[in-house]
Amino acid sequence: MENLNLLELDRVWSTEPLPLSPELDIDALLKKTEDARAKVFETVDEMRDEAIEFLQSLIRINSVNPSPTFEREIADYVAEKMRQLSMDVHQIEPEKNRVSNLGLYHGFEGHKTLLINSHLDTVPEGTLADWVAPPFEARIVGDRIIGRGAKDCKLGMASSLMALEAIQRSGVGLRGNYMITTTAGEETGGGLGLPQLIDTGLVKADYAIYAEGEPKQLVVGARGFCQIEISVKGTTTHSSNKHLGSNAIVKMAPVIKAIDSMTFTNWKPHPVVPGKPIASVNMISGGFKENVVPDSCTIVVDIRFLPGMTIDGVMADVERVMDSLQRQDPFMGGLEYSVNVRSLGRPMITDANDPFVKVMQRAVLDVTGEEFPAFGMTASTDARWLVNDAKIPTILFSLAESRSHVPNEFVIIDQYIQNIKIYAETALLLLS
């Protein structure tokens, strides 16, 4: 298979948000769905224990990336739940045990389609001694469920399925279609999941929710990323005669300083995505023995850049810095270096004024009593595939407050129940 970390080199690099969705009369939709929303919310409350047990069951399935069976077990478990909910289920397996699901519940008119996406894999559990409960036990401690993947991203996955189940049990019909995708490989770049599903041609929707995000916010934009390797050459010799060689680690020192503090050209502050483009030198390797002058040194740089910027522009800025250093280098007639792209991901942006955003903000307000702003985040997300390739306006959202990738990852149970209601109300407003 081609280099999954470089898939986006040949994909569309959008610099503007997608066109706005058709206008929606939210007041009319609220009035139209008033009885349906009341029934569904009552059903969600009645299903509380079942919903808790279902989220626990997802956490208890070890879907660490990497692991011997990767996403296979949890993908099959979720696919069976989808079938129980009368969804048409399609699975793909681009590599052994790297399984993603697409489930589609057909509305009675096929009016519009709402997609809710979440990823199946988690990061490893880390040091077990740091956990107050075993990471795959899904123990309830006080008002929360603790476990690896509880927030990232099994809360959203469980919520998307429980919302559909509550709608069905309430006897409320949907004119539109309700799609759920659960994907492989997000924790290592996402190339085995969403893009593989999108390339089947099956991911067609009018609106999409990516079922994780930032606390108290609807995320509608994210920075792109690019990880690059910069290697510098030297000349080896015995360290007792170091003047006869050229130390690649010493030659790398000014490179590290210049790259880590570099400025970028041809960009401007973004109205939604905060921050500025940055480069961070995060890894270094060089030398092979204590008494030998090293003839090579390599750093890995993580670059984060804003919507509107492209990989060509980013790399031109890197080359500009390196060319300047090369002209200044006093060693061996010039700095010998190479720059290689290891991985990259495009930025994403959904217009914060999209009617879909306004609908979801209203659903959040109805359920929580709070107004959540629509804004961007400084990190990156594989929701970019939905926006840039599937052309679906996408919001990242879940109510979880705990941090990802840390010991004692948790979900507050009441927020989980609210999350189910928010997904359900959003579906009712858009698909009724």
Coordinates of N, CA, C and O in Angstrom, one line a residue, residues 254-401:
P254 N 23.0 25.2 14.9 CA 22.3 26.4 14.4 C 21.1 26.1 13.6 O 20.1 27.0 13.6
V255 N 21.0 25.0 13.0 CA 19.8 24.6 12.3 C 18.6 24.4 13.3 O 17.5 25.0 13.0
I256 N 18.8 23.8 14.4 CA 17.8 23.6 15.4 C 17.3 25.0 15.9 O 16.0 25.2 15.9
K257 N 18.2 25.9 16.2 CA 17.8 27.2 16.6 C 17.0 28.0 15.6 O 15.9 28.6 15.8
A258 N 17.5 27.9 14.3 CA 16.8 28.7 13.3 C 15.4 28.1 12.9 O 14.5 28.8 12.7
I259 N 15.3 26.8 12.8 CA 14.1 26.1 12.5 C 13.0 26.3 13.6 O 11.9 26.6 13.3
D260 N 13.5 26.1 14.8 CA 12.5 26.1 15.9 C 11.9 27.5 16.1 O 10.8 27.7 16.6
S261 N 12.6 28.5 15.7 CA 12.2 29.9 15.8 C 11.8 30.6 14.5 O 11.6 31.8 14.4
M262 N 11.7 29.8 13.4 CA 11.5 30.3 12.1 C 10.1 31.0 12.0 O 9.1 30.7 12.7
T263 N 10.1 32.0 11.1 CA 8.8 32.6 10.8 C 8.4 32.2 9.4 O 9.2 31.8 8.5
F264 N 7.1 32.3 9.1 CA 6.5 31.8 7.9 C 6.0 33.0 7.1 O 5.6 34.1 7.6
T265 N 6.0 32.9 5.8 CA 5.6 34.0 4.9 C 4.2 33.6 4.3 O 3.8 32.5 4.4
N266 N 3.6 34.6 3.7 CA 2.4 34.4 2.9 C 1.3 33.8 3.7 O 0.6 32.8 3.3
W267 N 1.1 34.3 4.9 CA 0.0 33.8 5.8 C -0.6 35.1 6.5 O 0.1 36.1 6.6
K268 N -1.8 34.9 7.0 CA -2.4 36.0 7.7 C -3.2 35.3 8.8 O -3.7 34.2 8.7
P269 N -3.5 36.0 9.9 CA -4.3 35.5 11.0 C -5.6 35.0 10.5 O -6.2 35.6 9.6
H270 N -6.1 33.8 11.0 CA -7.3 33.3 10.6 C -8.5 33.7 11.5 O -8.3 33.8 12.7
P271 N -9.6 34.0 10.9 CA -10.8 34.5 11.7 C -11.3 33.4 12.6 O -12.0 33.7 13.6
V272 N -11.1 32.1 12.4 CA -11.6 31.1 13.2 C -10.6 30.2 13.9 O -10.7 29.9 15.1
V273 N -9.5 29.9 13.2 CA -8.5 29.0 13.8 C -7.5 29.9 14.5 O -6.8 30.7 13.8
P274 N -7.3 29.7 15.8 CA -6.3 30.6 16.5 C -4.9 30.3 16.2 O -4.5 29.2 15.7
G275 N -4.0 31.2 16.7 CA -2.6 31.0 16.6 C -2.0 31.3 15.3 O -2.6 31.9 14.4
K276 N -0.7 31.0 15.2 CA 0.1 31.3 14.0 C 0.8 30.0 13.6 O 0.9 29.1 14.4
P277 N 1.3 29.9 12.4 CA 2.1 28.8 12.0 C 3.4 28.6 12.8 O 4.0 29.6 13.1
I278 N 3.7 27.4 13.3 CA 4.8 27.2 14.1 C 5.6 26.0 13.7 O 5.0 25.1 13.0
A279 N 6.9 26.0 14.0 CA 7.7 24.8 13.8 C 8.3 24.4 15.2 O 8.8 25.3 15.9
S280 N 8.2 23.1 15.5 CA 8.8 22.7 16.8 C 9.7 21.5 16.6 O 9.3 20.5 16.0
V281 N 11.0 21.7 17.0 CA 12.0 20.6 16.8 C 11.8 19.6 18.0 O 12.0 19.9 19.1
N282 N 11.3 18.4 17.7 CA 10.9 17.5 18.7 C 11.7 16.2 18.9 O 11.6 15.5 19.9
M283 N 12.6 15.9 17.9 CA 13.4 14.7 18.0 C 14.7 15.0 17.3 O 14.8 15.8 16.4
I284 N 15.8 14.3 17.9 CA 17.1 14.4 17.3 C 17.8 13.1 17.4 O 17.7 12.3 18.4
S285 N 18.6 12.7 16.4 CA 19.5 11.6 16.5 C 20.8 11.9 15.7 O 20.8 12.6 14.7
G286 N 21.9 11.3 16.2 CA 23.2 11.5 15.6 C 24.3 10.8 16.3 O 24.2 10.6 17.5
G287 N 25.3 10.5 15.6 CA 26.5 9.8 16.2 C 26.2 8.3 16.3 O 25.1 7.8 16.4
F288 N 27.4 7.5 16.4 CA 27.2 6.1 16.5 C 28.2 5.5 17.5 O 28.2 4.3 17.8
K289 N 29.2 6.3 18.0 CA 30.1 5.8 19.1 C 30.7 7.0 19.8 O 30.9 8.1 19.3
E290 N 31.0 6.7 21.1 CA 31.5 7.8 21.9 C 32.7 8.5 21.5 O 32.9 9.7 21.7
N291 N 33.6 7.8 20.8 CA 34.9 8.4 20.5 C 35.1 8.6 19.0 O 36.2 8.7 18.4
V292 N 34.0 8.8 18.3 CA 34.0 9.0 16.8 C 33.2 10.3 16.5 O 32.1 10.5 17.0
V293 N 33.8 11.2 15.8 CA 33.1 12.4 15.4 C 31.9 12.0 14.5 O 32.1 11.3 13.5
P294 N 30.7 12.4 14.8 CA 29.5 12.0 14.0 C 29.5 12.6 12.6 O 29.8 13.8 12.4
D295 N 29.2 11.8 11.6 CA 29.1 12.3 10.2 C 27.6 12.5 9.8 O 27.4 12.9 8.6
S296 N 26.7 12.3 10.7 CA 25.3 12.6 10.3 C 24.5 13.0 11.6 O 24.8 12.5 12.7
C297 N 23.5 13.8 11.4 CA 22.6 14.2 12.5 C 21.2 14.5 11.8 O 21.2 15.2 10.8
T298 N 20.2 14.0 12.5 CA 18.8 14.2 11.9 C 17.9 14.8 13.0 O 17.9 14.3 14.1
I299 N 17.1 15.7 12.6 CA 16.0 16.2 13.5 C 14.7 16.0 12.9 O 14.6 15.9 11.6
V300 N 13.7 15.8 13.7 CA 12.3 15.7 13.2 C 11.6 17.0 13.7 O 11.6 17.3 14.9
V301 N 10.9 17.7 12.8 CA 10.3 18.9 13.1 C 8.8 18.8 12.8 O 8.3 18.2 11.8
D302 N 8.0 19.2 13.8 CA 6.5 19.2 13.7 C 6.1 20.6 13.4 O 6.3 21.6 14.2
I303 N 5.5 20.8 12.2 CA 5.0 22.1 11.7 C 3.5 22.2 11.7 O 2.9 21.2 11.2
R304 N 2.9 23.2 12.3 CA 1.4 23.4 12.3 C 1.1 24.7 11.6 O 1.7 25.7 11.9
F305 N 0.2 24.6 10.6 CA 0.0 25.8 9.8 C -1.5 26.0 9.6 O -2.4 25.1 9.8
L306 N -1.9 27.2 9.2 CA -3.3 27.6 9.2 C -4.0 27.3 7.9 O -3.4 27.1 6.8
P307 N -5.4 27.2 7.9 CA -6.1 27.2 6.7 C -5.7 28.3 5.7 O -5.5 29.4 6.2
G308 N -5.7 28.0 4.5 CA -5.2 29.0 3.5 C -3.8 28.8 3.1 O -3.3 29.2 2.0
M309 N -3.0 28.1 3.9 CA -1.6 27.8 3.6 C -1.5 26.4 2.9 O -2.4 25.6 3.1
T310 N -0.5 26.2 2.1 CA -0.3 24.9 1.4 C 1.1 24.3 1.8 O 2.0 25.0 2.3
I311 N 1.2 23.0 1.5 CA 2.5 22.3 1.8 C 3.6 22.9 1.0 O 4.7 23.0 1.4
D312 N 3.3 23.4 -0.3 CA 4.4 23.9 -1.1 C 4.9 25.2 -0.4 O 6.1 25.5 -0.4
G313 N 4.0 26.0 0.1 CA 4.4 27.3 0.7 C 5.2 27.0 2.0 O 6.2 27.7 2.3
V314 N 4.8 26.0 2.8 CA 5.4 25.7 4.0 C 6.9 25.2 3.7 O 7.8 25.6 4.3
M315 N 7.0 24.3 2.7 CA 8.3 23.8 2.4 C 9.2 24.8 1.8 O 10.5 24.8 2.0
A316 N 8.7 25.8 1.1 CA 9.5 26.9 0.6 C 10.1 27.7 1.7 O 11.2 28.1 1.6
D317 N 9.3 27.9 2.8 CA 9.8 28.6 3.9 C 10.9 27.8 4.6 O 12.0 28.4 5.0
V318 N 10.8 26.5 4.7 CA 11.9 25.7 5.3 C 13.1 25.8 4.5 O 14.3 26.0 5.0
E319 N 13.0 25.7 3.2 CA 14.1 25.8 2.3 C 14.8 27.2 2.4 O 16.0 27.3 2.3
R320 N 14.0 28.2 2.5 CA 14.6 29.5 2.7 C 15.5 29.6 3.9 O 16.6 30.2 3.8
V321 N 15.0 29.1 5.0 CA 15.9 29.1 6.2 C 17.1 28.3 6.0 O 18.2 28.7 6.4
M322 N 17.0 27.1 5.4 CA 18.1 26.2 5.2 C 19.1 26.8 4.2 O 20.4 26.7 4.4
D323 N 18.6 27.4 3.2 CA 19.6 28.1 2.2 C 20.4 29.2 2.9 O 21.6 29.3 2.6
S324 N 19.7 29.9 3.8 CA 20.4 31.0 4.5 C 21.5 30.4 5.4 O 22.6 31.0 5.4
L325 N 21.2 29.3 6.1 CA 22.2 28.7 6.9 C 23.4 28.2 6.1 O 24.5 28.2 6.5
Q326 N 23.0 27.6 4.9 CA 24.1 27.0 4.1 C 25.1 28.1 3.6 O 26.3 27.9 3.6
R327 N 24.5 29.3 3.3 CA 25.4 30.4 2.9 C 26.3 30.9 4.0 O 27.4 31.3 3.8
Q328 N 25.8 30.7 5.3 CA 26.6 31.2 6.4 C 27.6 30.2 7.0 O 28.4 30.5 7.8
D329 N 27.4 28.9 6.6 CA 28.2 27.8 7.3 C 29.7 27.9 7.0 O 30.1 27.9 5.8
P330 N 30.5 27.9 8.0 CA 31.9 28.0 7.8 C 32.6 26.7 7.7 O 33.8 26.6 7.4
F331 N 31.8 25.6 7.9 CA 32.5 24.3 7.9 C 32.5 23.6 6.5 O 31.5 23.6 5.8
M332 N 33.6 23.2 6.1 CA 33.8 22.3 5.0 C 33.1 22.9 3.7 O 32.6 22.1 2.9
G333 N 33.2 24.2 3.5 CA 32.7 24.8 2.3 C 31.2 24.8 2.1 O 30.7 25.1 1.0
G334 N 30.5 24.6 3.2 CA 29.0 24.8 3.1 C 28.3 23.6 3.8 O 28.8 22.5 3.9
L335 N 27.1 23.9 4.2 CA 26.3 23.0 4.9 C 25.6 22.0 3.9 O 24.9 22.4 3.0
E336 N 25.9 20.7 4.1 CA 25.2 19.7 3.3 C 24.0 19.2 4.1 O 24.1 18.7 5.2
Y337 N 22.9 19.3 3.5 CA 21.6 18.9 4.2 C 20.6 18.3 3.2 O 20.7 18.4 2.0
S338 N 19.6 17.6 3.8 CA 18.5 17.1 3.0 C 17.2 17.4 3.9 O 17.3 17.3 5.1
V339 N 16.1 17.6 3.2 CA 14.8 17.8 3.9 C 13.8 16.8 3.3 O 13.7 16.8 2.0
N340 N 13.2 16.0 4.1 CA 12.2 15.0 3.6 C 10.9 15.1 4.5 O 10.9 15.3 5.7
V341 N 9.8 15.0 3.8 CA 8.5 15.1 4.4 C 8.1 13.6 4.9 O 8.1 12.7 4.1
R342 N 7.9 13.5 6.2 CA 7.5 12.2 6.8 C 6.0 12.0 6.7 O 5.5 10.9 6.5
S343 N 5.2 13.0 7.1 CA 3.8 12.9 7.1 C 3.2 14.3 7.1 O 3.8 15.3 7.4
L344 N 1.9 14.4 6.6 CA 1.3 15.7 6.6 C -0.2 15.5 6.6 O -0.8 14.4 6.3
G345 N -0.9 16.5 7.0 CA -2.4 16.6 7.0 C -2.8 18.0 6.7 O -2.2 19.0 7.2
R346 N -3.9 18.1 5.9 CA -4.4 19.4 5.5 C -5.1 20.1 6.7 O -5.7 19.4 7.5
P347 N -5.2 21.4 6.6 CA -6.1 22.1 7.5 C -7.6 21.8 7.1 O -7.8 21.3 6.1
M348 N -8.5 22.2 8.0 CA -9.9 22.1 7.7 C -10.6 23.3 8.2 O -10.2 23.9 9.2
I349 N -11.7 23.6 7.5 CA -12.5 24.8 7.9 C -14.0 24.6 7.5 O -14.2 24.3 6.3
T350 N -14.9 24.7 8.4 CA -16.3 24.8 8.1 C -16.8 26.2 8.5 O -16.4 26.7 9.6
D351 N -17.5 26.8 7.7 CA -17.9 28.2 8.0 C -18.7 28.3 9.3 O -19.7 27.5 9.4
A352 N -18.3 29.1 10.2 CA -19.0 29.2 11.5 C -20.4 29.8 11.4 O -21.2 29.6 12.3
N353 N -20.7 30.3 10.2 CA -22.1 30.8 10.0 C -23.0 29.9 9.2 O -24.1 30.2 8.9
D354 N -22.5 28.7 9.0 CA -23.3 27.7 8.3 C -24.5 27.4 9.1 O -24.5 27.2 10.3
P355 N -25.7 27.3 8.5 CA -26.9 26.9 9.2 C -26.8 25.7 10.0 O -27.5 25.6 11.1
F356 N -26.1 24.7 9.5 CA -25.9 23.5 10.3 C -25.2 23.8 11.7 O -25.6 23.2 12.7
V357 N -24.3 24.7 11.7 CA -23.6 25.1 13.0 C -24.7 25.7 13.9 O -24.7 25.4 15.1
K358 N -25.5 26.6 13.3 CA -26.6 27.2 14.1 C -27.5 26.2 14.7 O -28.0 26.3 15.9
V359 N -27.9 25.2 14.0 CA -28.8 24.1 14.5 C -28.1 23.4 15.6 O -28.8 23.2 16.7
M360 N -26.9 23.0 15.5 CA -26.2 22.3 16.5 C -26.0 23.1 17.8 O -26.1 22.6 18.9
Q361 N -25.7 24.4 17.6 CA -25.6 25.3 18.7 C -26.9 25.4 19.5 O -26.9 25.4 20.7
R362 N -28.0 25.4 18.8 CA -29.3 25.4 19.5 C -29.6 24.1 20.2 O -30.1 24.1 21.3
A363 N -29.2 23.0 19.6 CA -29.4 21.7 20.3 C -28.6 21.7 21.6 O -29.0 21.2 22.6
V364 N -27.3 22.2 21.6 CA -26.5 22.3 22.8 C -27.2 23.1 23.8 O -27.2 22.8 25.0
L365 N -27.7 24.3 23.4 CA -28.3 25.2 24.3 C -29.6 24.6 25.0 O -29.8 24.7 26.2
D366 N -30.4 23.9 24.1 CA -31.6 23.2 24.7 C -31.3 22.2 25.7 O -32.0 22.1 26.7
V367 N -30.2 21.4 25.5 CA -29.9 20.3 26.4 C -29.1 20.8 27.6 O -29.3 20.4 28.8
T368 N -28.1 21.7 27.4 CA -27.2 22.1 28.5 C -27.6 23.4 29.2 O -27.1 23.7 30.3
G369 N -28.3 24.2 28.5 CA -28.6 25.6 29.0 C -27.5 26.5 28.7 O -27.5 27.7 29.2
E370 N -26.4 26.1 28.0 CA -25.3 26.9 27.7 C -25.1 27.2 26.3 O -25.4 26.4 25.4
E371 N -24.6 28.4 25.9 CA -24.3 28.7 24.6 C -22.8 28.4 24.3 O -21.9 28.9 25.0
F372 N -22.5 27.5 23.3 CA -21.2 27.1 23.0 C -20.8 27.9 21.7 O -21.5 27.8 20.7
P373 N -19.6 28.5 21.7 CA -19.2 29.2 20.5 C -18.7 28.2 19.4 O -18.2 27.1 19.8
A374 N -18.7 28.6 18.2 CA -18.1 27.9 17.1 C -16.8 28.5 16.8 O -16.7 29.7 16.4
F375 N -15.7 27.7 17.0 CA -14.4 28.3 16.8 C -13.5 27.2 16.4 O -13.8 26.0 16.3
G376 N -12.2 27.5 16.0 CA -11.3 26.6 15.6 C -10.4 26.1 16.7 O -10.4 26.7 17.8
M377 N -9.5 25.1 16.5 CA -8.6 24.7 17.5 C -7.2 24.7 16.9 O -7.0 24.7 15.7
T378 N -6.2 24.7 17.8 CA -4.8 24.8 17.3 C -4.2 23.5 16.9 O -3.2 23.4 16.2
A379 N -4.9 22.4 17.3 CA -4.4 21.0 16.9 C -4.9 20.7 15.5 O -5.5 21.5 14.8
S380 N -4.7 19.5 15.0 CA -5.2 19.0 13.7 C -6.2 17.9 13.9 O -6.3 17.3 15.0
T381 N -6.9 17.5 12.9 CA -7.9 16.5 13.0 C -8.1 15.7 11.7 O -8.0 16.3 10.6
D382 N -8.5 14.4 11.8 CA -8.8 13.8 10.5 C -10.2 14.0 10.0 O -10.6 13.5 9.0
A383 N -10.9 14.9 10.7 CA -12.2 15.4 10.1 C -11.9 16.2 8.8 O -12.8 16.4 8.0
R384 N -10.6 16.5 8.6 CA -10.2 17.1 7.3 C -10.6 16.3 6.1 O -10.9 16.9 5.0
W385 N -10.6 15.0 6.2 CA -11.0 14.2 5.1 C -12.5 14.4 4.8 O -12.9 14.4 3.6
L386 N -13.3 14.6 5.8 CA -14.8 14.8 5.5 C -15.0 16.1 4.8 O -15.8 16.2 3.9
V387 N -14.3 17.1 5.2 CA -14.5 18.5 4.6 C -13.8 18.5 3.3 O -14.4 18.9 2.3
N388 N -12.5 18.2 3.2 CA -11.8 18.4 2.0 C -12.0 17.4 0.8 O -12.0 17.8 -0.3
D389 N -12.4 16.2 1.2 CA -12.5 15.1 0.2 C -14.0 14.8 0.0 O -14.5 14.6 -1.2
A390 N -14.8 14.6 1.1 CA -16.2 14.2 0.9 C -17.0 15.5 0.8 O -18.2 15.3 0.5
K391 N -16.5 16.6 1.0 CA -17.2 17.9 0.8 C -18.4 18.0 1.7 O -19.4 18.5 1.3
I392 N -18.2 17.6 3.0 CA -19.3 17.6 3.9 C -19.0 18.7 5.0 O -17.9 18.5 5.7
P393 N -19.8 19.7 5.3 CA -19.6 20.6 6.4 C -19.6 19.8 7.7 O -20.5 19.0 7.9
T394 N -18.5 20.0 8.5 CA -18.3 19.1 9.6 C -18.0 19.9 10.9 O -17.3 20.9 10.9
I395 N -18.6 19.4 12.0 CA -18.4 20.0 13.3 C -17.8 18.9 14.2 O -18.3 17.8 14.3
L396 N -16.7 19.3 14.9 CA -16.2 18.4 15.9 C -16.9 18.7 17.3 O -16.9 19.9 17.7
F397 N -17.5 17.7 17.9 CA -18.2 18.0 19.1 C -18.4 16.8 20.0 O -18.9 15.7 19.5
S398 N -18.0 16.9 21.2 CA -18.5 16.0 22.3 C -18.4 16.8 23.6 O -17.7 17.7 23.7
L399 N -19.1 16.3 24.6 CA -19.2 17.1 25.9 C -18.1 16.7 26.9 O -18.0 17.2 28.0
A400 N -17.3 15.7 26.5 CA -16.3 15.2 27.5 C -15.3 16.3 27.9 O -14.8 17.1 27.0
E401 N -14.9 16.4 29.1 CA -14.0 17.4 29.6 C -12.6 16.9 29.9 O -11.7 17.7 30.1

